[in-house]
mmCIF file of C-alpha atoms in Angstrom:
data_model
loop_
_atom_site.group_PDB
_atom_site.id
_atom_site.type_symbol
_atom_site.label_atom_id
_atom_site.label_comp_id
_atom_site.label_asym_id
_atom_site.label_seq_id
_atom_site.Cartn_x
_atom_site.Cartn_y
_atom_site.Cartn_z
ATOM 1 C CA UNK Q 181 95.489 146.005 129.567
ATOM 2 C CA UNK Q 182 93.098 144.687 126.921
ATOM 3 C CA UNK Q 183 95.615 145.644 124.228
ATOM 4 C CA UNK Q 184 98.387 143.624 125.965
ATOM 5 C CA UNK Q 185 96.088 140.591 126.163
ATOM 6 C CA UNK Q 186 95.302 140.823 122.430
ATOM 7 C CA UNK Q 187 99.016 141.111 121.642
ATOM 8 C CA UNK Q 188 99.800 138.166 123.907
ATOM 9 C CA UNK Q 189 97.030 136.061 122.327
ATOM 10 C CA UNK Q 190 98.230 136.949 118.820
ATOM 11 C CA UNK Q 191 101.792 135.991 119.749
ATOM 12 C CA UNK Q 192 100.639 132.630 121.138
ATOM 13 C CA UNK Q 193 98.577 131.890 118.013
ATOM 14 C CA UNK Q 194 101.483 132.835 115.745
ATOM 15 C CA UNK Q 195 103.848 130.624 117.733
ATOM 16 C CA UNK Q 196 101.403 127.705 117.732
ATOM 17 C CA UNK Q 197 100.861 127.997 113.983
ATOM 18 C CA UNK Q 198 104.597 127.984 113.324
ATOM 19 C CA UNK Q 199 105.065 124.785 115.371
ATOM 20 C CA UNK Q 200 103.079 122.593 112.983
ATOM 21 C CA UNK Q 201 104.852 119.435 111.934
ATOM 22 C CA UNK Q 202 106.409 119.708 108.515
ATOM 23 C CA UNK Q 203 105.023 117.454 105.839
ATOM 24 C CA UNK Q 204 107.388 114.533 105.214
ATOM 25 C CA UNK Q 205 109.312 114.805 101.981
ATOM 26 C CA UNK Q 206 108.399 111.902 99.693
ATOM 27 C CA UNK Q 207 111.351 109.735 98.661
ATOM 28 C CA UNK Q 208 112.889 110.304 95.256
ATOM 29 C CA UNK Q 209 112.659 107.641 92.573
ATOM 30 C CA UNK Q 210 116.346 106.892 93.110
ATOM 31 C CA UNK Q 211 115.728 106.414 96.831
ATOM 32 C CA UNK Q 212 112.780 104.109 96.113
ATOM 33 C CA UNK Q 213 114.695 102.043 93.578
ATOM 34 C CA UNK Q 214 117.867 101.712 95.657
ATOM 35 C CA UNK Q 215 116.272 101.089 99.083
ATOM 36 C CA UNK Q 216 116.774 97.317 98.866
ATOM 37 C CA UNK Q 217 116.659 94.246 96.641
ATOM 38 C CA UNK Q 218 113.802 93.476 94.234
ATOM 39 C CA UNK Q 219 112.556 89.965 93.482
ATOM 40 C CA UNK Q 220 110.438 89.094 90.454
ATOM 41 C CA UNK Q 221 106.704 88.649 90.961
ATOM 42 C CA UNK Q 222 105.208 88.702 87.483
ATOM 43 C CA UNK Q 223 105.772 88.716 83.738
ATOM 44 C CA UNK Q 224 102.985 89.254 81.236
ATOM 45 C CA UNK Q 225 102.760 89.808 77.485
ATOM 46 C CA UNK Q 226 100.184 91.941 75.684
ATOM 47 C CA UNK Q 227 99.200 90.647 73.228
ATOM 48 C CA UNK Q 228 100.002 87.122 74.336
ATOM 49 C CA UNK Q 229 102.759 85.186 72.617
ATOM 50 C CA UNK Q 230 102.742 81.643 71.202
ATOM 51 C CA UNK Q 231 106.359 80.450 71.594
ATOM 52 C CA UNK Q 232 105.381 76.765 71.402
ATOM 53 C CA UNK Q 233 103.304 77.095 68.216
ATOM 54 C CA UNK Q 234 100.187 75.634 69.819
ATOM 55 C CA UNK Q 235 97.839 78.296 68.531
ATOM 56 C CA UNK Q 236 97.108 79.381 72.108
ATOM 57 C CA UNK Q 237 98.842 82.633 73.060
ATOM 58 C CA UNK Q 238 100.252 82.926 76.580
ATOM 59 C CA UNK Q 239 99.733 86.205 78.419
ATOM 60 C CA UNK Q 240 100.822 85.224 81.954
ATOM 61 C CA UNK Q 241 104.392 84.163 81.271
ATOM 62 C CA UNK Q 242 105.249 84.061 84.997
ATOM 63 C CA UNK Q 243 102.801 81.160 85.487
ATOM 64 C CA UNK Q 244 103.931 79.391 82.302
ATOM 65 C CA UNK Q 245 106.804 76.950 81.694
ATOM 66 C CA UNK Q 246 108.744 79.841 80.140
ATOM 67 C CA UNK Q 247 109.750 81.074 83.615
ATOM 68 C CA UNK Q 248 111.260 78.268 85.659
ATOM 69 C CA UNK Q 249 111.282 78.011 89.443
ATOM 70 C CA UNK Q 250 115.037 78.596 89.504
ATOM 71 C CA UNK Q 251 114.469 82.031 87.916
ATOM 72 C CA UNK Q 252 111.773 83.070 90.372
ATOM 73 C CA UNK Q 253 114.169 83.405 93.323
ATOM 74 C CA UNK Q 254 116.587 85.717 91.465
ATOM 75 C CA UNK Q 255 116.801 89.246 92.840
ATOM 76 C CA UNK Q 256 118.347 92.541 91.790
ATOM 77 C CA UNK Q 257 119.809 95.294 93.930
ATOM 78 C CA UNK Q 258 120.134 98.744 92.354
ATOM 79 C CA UNK Q 259 122.763 101.030 93.849
ATOM 80 C CA UNK Q 260 122.893 104.817 94.077
ATOM 81 C CA UNK Q 261 126.117 104.897 92.031
ATOM 82 C CA UNK Q 262 124.251 103.666 88.927
ATOM 83 C CA UNK Q 263 125.258 100.012 89.188
ATOM 84 C CA UNK Q 264 123.186 96.939 89.936
ATOM 85 C CA UNK Q 265 123.807 93.359 91.000
ATOM 86 C CA UNK Q 266 121.528 90.493 89.997
ATOM 87 C CA UNK Q 267 121.834 87.448 92.244
ATOM 88 C CA UNK Q 268 120.782 83.976 91.066
ATOM 89 C CA UNK Q 269 119.217 83.286 94.460
ATOM 90 C CA UNK Q 270 119.327 79.984 96.321
ATOM 91 C CA UNK Q 271 118.243 77.871 93.325
ATOM 92 C CA UNK Q 272 120.515 78.248 90.311
ATOM 93 C CA UNK Q 273 119.293 77.066 86.909
ATOM 94 C CA UNK Q 274 122.823 76.104 85.877
ATOM 95 C CA UNK Q 275 125.420 75.433 88.592
ATOM 96 C CA UNK Q 276 128.127 76.698 86.197
ATOM 97 C CA UNK Q 277 126.537 80.156 85.998
ATOM 98 C CA UNK Q 278 128.010 82.880 88.202
ATOM 99 C CA UNK Q 279 126.065 83.607 91.395
ATOM 100 C CA UNK Q 280 125.936 87.336 90.601
ATOM 101 C CA UNK Q 281 126.010 89.500 87.493
ATOM 102 C CA UNK Q 282 126.849 93.212 87.608
ATOM 103 C CA UNK Q 283 125.602 95.953 85.339
ATOM 104 C CA UNK Q 284 124.715 99.615 85.108
ATOM 105 C CA UNK Q 285 121.390 101.419 85.250
ATOM 106 C CA UNK Q 286 120.204 104.978 84.635
ATOM 107 C CA UNK Q 287 116.936 106.847 84.558
ATOM 108 C CA UNK Q 288 115.881 108.443 81.273
ATOM 109 C CA UNK Q 289 113.023 110.605 80.004
ATOM 110 C CA UNK Q 290 112.555 112.558 83.235
ATOM 111 C CA UNK Q 291 112.756 109.400 85.378
ATOM 112 C CA UNK Q 292 109.863 107.706 83.552
ATOM 113 C CA UNK Q 293 112.207 105.184 81.926
ATOM 114 C CA UNK Q 294 115.095 103.018 83.037
ATOM 115 C CA UNK Q 295 118.006 101.921 80.856
ATOM 116 C CA UNK Q 296 120.035 98.880 81.855
ATOM 117 C CA UNK Q 297 123.598 98.411 80.641
ATOM 118 C CA UNK Q 298 123.369 101.516 78.412
ATOM 119 C CA UNK Q 299 122.631 99.490 75.278
ATOM 120 C CA UNK Q 300 119.251 98.015 76.078
ATOM 121 C CA UNK Q 301 115.901 99.379 75.036
ATOM 122 C CA UNK Q 302 114.512 101.698 77.700
ATOM 123 C CA UNK Q 303 112.010 100.196 80.103
ATOM 124 C CA UNK Q 304 108.995 102.417 80.775
ATOM 125 C CA UNK Q 305 108.364 102.547 84.513
ATOM 126 C CA UNK Q 306 104.662 102.064 85.204
ATOM 127 C CA UNK Q 307 104.925 101.674 88.987
ATOM 128 C CA UNK Q 308 107.599 102.489 91.538
ATOM 129 C CA UNK Q 309 106.859 102.761 95.243
ATOM 130 C CA UNK Q 310 108.340 101.399 98.473
ATOM 131 C CA UNK Q 311 107.041 97.869 97.763
ATOM 132 C CA UNK Q 312 106.562 97.543 93.989
ATOM 133 C CA UNK Q 313 108.526 98.076 90.805
ATOM 134 C CA UNK Q 314 106.910 97.501 87.445
ATOM 135 C CA UNK Q 315 108.103 98.350 83.975
ATOM 136 C CA UNK Q 316 107.153 97.661 80.382
ATOM 137 C CA UNK Q 317 109.194 97.087 77.267
ATOM 138 C CA UNK Q 318 108.104 96.418 73.700
ATOM 139 C CA UNK Q 319 109.779 93.369 72.135
ATOM 140 C CA UNK Q 320 109.782 93.675 68.329
ATOM 141 C CA UNK Q 321 110.467 89.952 67.776
ATOM 142 C CA UNK Q 322 107.190 89.006 69.491
ATOM 143 C CA UNK Q 323 105.393 92.245 68.570
ATOM 144 C CA UNK Q 324 104.296 92.373 72.196
ATOM 145 C CA UNK Q 325 104.664 94.594 75.239
ATOM 146 C CA UNK Q 326 106.093 92.774 78.217
ATOM 147 C CA UNK Q 327 105.248 93.939 81.741
ATOM 148 C CA UNK Q 328 107.773 92.887 84.374
ATOM 149 C CA UNK Q 329 106.802 93.138 88.055
ATOM 150 C CA UNK Q 330 108.941 93.023 91.187
ATOM 151 C CA UNK Q 331 108.317 93.264 94.912
ATOM 152 C CA UNK Q 332 110.710 94.397 97.603
ATOM 153 C CA UNK Q 333 112.582 91.389 98.946
#
């Protein structure tokens, strides 16, 4: 009888151990990127740039006159098929501009970089999660690395 109890107890423990909840599978980078629209939240330059020739470099371009209010409501939606749509938002800088612009995107370098429209310099992804997208690109004209930040709209 004791042997049957031990077998029964072992069976219950085995069953209980096999009923553990499975760990959720984290989303892929494609799933994170394509889950919804992204709206700009920041633009910095390192080292700072001096586009106005004042002798004072600007590092926080998002807070400067270089990024106008009409640009800050623009948003981009990346799609699983490798296309994207950028929407000018509610406030257009030029009423003659189209409301939306379409393009293509692809990951590169083991999903650590993103290439837009196949001819641009690759953007190095520094952050991609459910709420934030951030990438960097070196601009030879300014000899500066620009960091572009977005939040989920």
